[in-house]
mmCIF file of C-alpha atoms in Angstrom:
data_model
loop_
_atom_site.group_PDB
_atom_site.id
_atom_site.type_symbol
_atom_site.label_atom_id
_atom_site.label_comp_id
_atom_site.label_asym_id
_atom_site.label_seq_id
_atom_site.Cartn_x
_atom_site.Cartn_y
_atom_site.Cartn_z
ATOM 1 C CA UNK A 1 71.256 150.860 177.360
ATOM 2 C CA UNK A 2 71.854 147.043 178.237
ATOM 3 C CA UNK A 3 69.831 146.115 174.721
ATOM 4 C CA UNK A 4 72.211 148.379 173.315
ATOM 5 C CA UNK A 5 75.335 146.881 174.661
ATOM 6 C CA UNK A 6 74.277 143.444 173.963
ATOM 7 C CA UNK A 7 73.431 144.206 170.205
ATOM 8 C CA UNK A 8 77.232 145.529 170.071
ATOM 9 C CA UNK A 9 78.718 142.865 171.407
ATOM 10 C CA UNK A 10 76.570 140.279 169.084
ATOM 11 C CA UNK A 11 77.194 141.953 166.349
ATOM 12 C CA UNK A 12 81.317 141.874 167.599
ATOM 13 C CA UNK A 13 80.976 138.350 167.623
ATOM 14 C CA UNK A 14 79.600 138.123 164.213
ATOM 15 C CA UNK A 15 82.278 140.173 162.829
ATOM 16 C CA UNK A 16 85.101 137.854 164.659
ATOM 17 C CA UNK A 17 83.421 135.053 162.944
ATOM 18 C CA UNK A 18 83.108 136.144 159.199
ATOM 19 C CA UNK A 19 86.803 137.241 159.773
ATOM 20 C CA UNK A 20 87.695 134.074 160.837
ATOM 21 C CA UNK A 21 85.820 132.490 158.158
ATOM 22 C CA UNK A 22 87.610 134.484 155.907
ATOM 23 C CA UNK A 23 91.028 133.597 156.819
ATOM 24 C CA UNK A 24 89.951 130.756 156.620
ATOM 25 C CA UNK A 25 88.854 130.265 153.176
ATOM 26 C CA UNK A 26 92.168 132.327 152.013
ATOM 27 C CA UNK A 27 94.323 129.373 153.560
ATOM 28 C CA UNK A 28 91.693 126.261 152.074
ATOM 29 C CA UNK A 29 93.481 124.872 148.631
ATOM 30 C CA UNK A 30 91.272 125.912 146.061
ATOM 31 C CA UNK A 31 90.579 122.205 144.735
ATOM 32 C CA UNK A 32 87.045 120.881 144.248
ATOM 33 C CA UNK A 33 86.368 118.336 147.363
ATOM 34 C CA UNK A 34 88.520 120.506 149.744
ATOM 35 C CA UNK A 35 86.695 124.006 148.977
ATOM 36 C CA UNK A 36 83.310 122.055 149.750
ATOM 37 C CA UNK A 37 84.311 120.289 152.809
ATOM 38 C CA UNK A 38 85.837 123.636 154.229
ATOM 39 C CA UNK A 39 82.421 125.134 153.676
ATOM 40 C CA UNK A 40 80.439 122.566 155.087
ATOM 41 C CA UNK A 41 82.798 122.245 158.272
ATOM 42 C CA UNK A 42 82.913 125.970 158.740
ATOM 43 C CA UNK A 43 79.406 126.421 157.979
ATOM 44 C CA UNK A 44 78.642 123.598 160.704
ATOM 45 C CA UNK A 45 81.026 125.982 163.130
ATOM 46 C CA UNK A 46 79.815 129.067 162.655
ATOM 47 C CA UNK A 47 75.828 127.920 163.469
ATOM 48 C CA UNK A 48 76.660 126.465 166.516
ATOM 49 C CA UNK A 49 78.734 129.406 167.605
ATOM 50 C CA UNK A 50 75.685 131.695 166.566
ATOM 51 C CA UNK A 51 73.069 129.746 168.182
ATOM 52 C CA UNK A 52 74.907 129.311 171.086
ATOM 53 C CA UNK A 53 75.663 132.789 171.392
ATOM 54 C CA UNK A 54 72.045 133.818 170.429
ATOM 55 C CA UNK A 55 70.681 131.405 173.745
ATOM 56 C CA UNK A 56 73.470 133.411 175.953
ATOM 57 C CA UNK A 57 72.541 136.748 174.935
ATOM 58 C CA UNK A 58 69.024 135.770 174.717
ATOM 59 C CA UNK A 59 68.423 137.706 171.047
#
């Protein structure tokens, strides 16, 4: 049951993410260097958030 609970709330955690990620990318200008920076700086984010998350929960 605590495996169980734990994959819900990592997979909660994911879904905050992409969401946030999306909102994100809705607010970025849509001009060359700024799209690509946004993606590298979120996609920087959301690893350490993941892996950081993934050492807590131990999964």
């Amino acid at each position: 049951m605590h495996k169980i609970y734990r994959l819900f709330k990592n997979t909660v955690w994911y879904f905050i993410i992409t969401l946030l990620g999306i909102a994100f990318y809705e607010f970025v200008p849509l001009g060359g260097a700024w799209l690509w920076l946004g993606l590298f700086i979120f996609a920087g984010i959301e690893w350490v958030v993941i892996s950081k998350l993934r050492e807590r929960l131990h999964f």
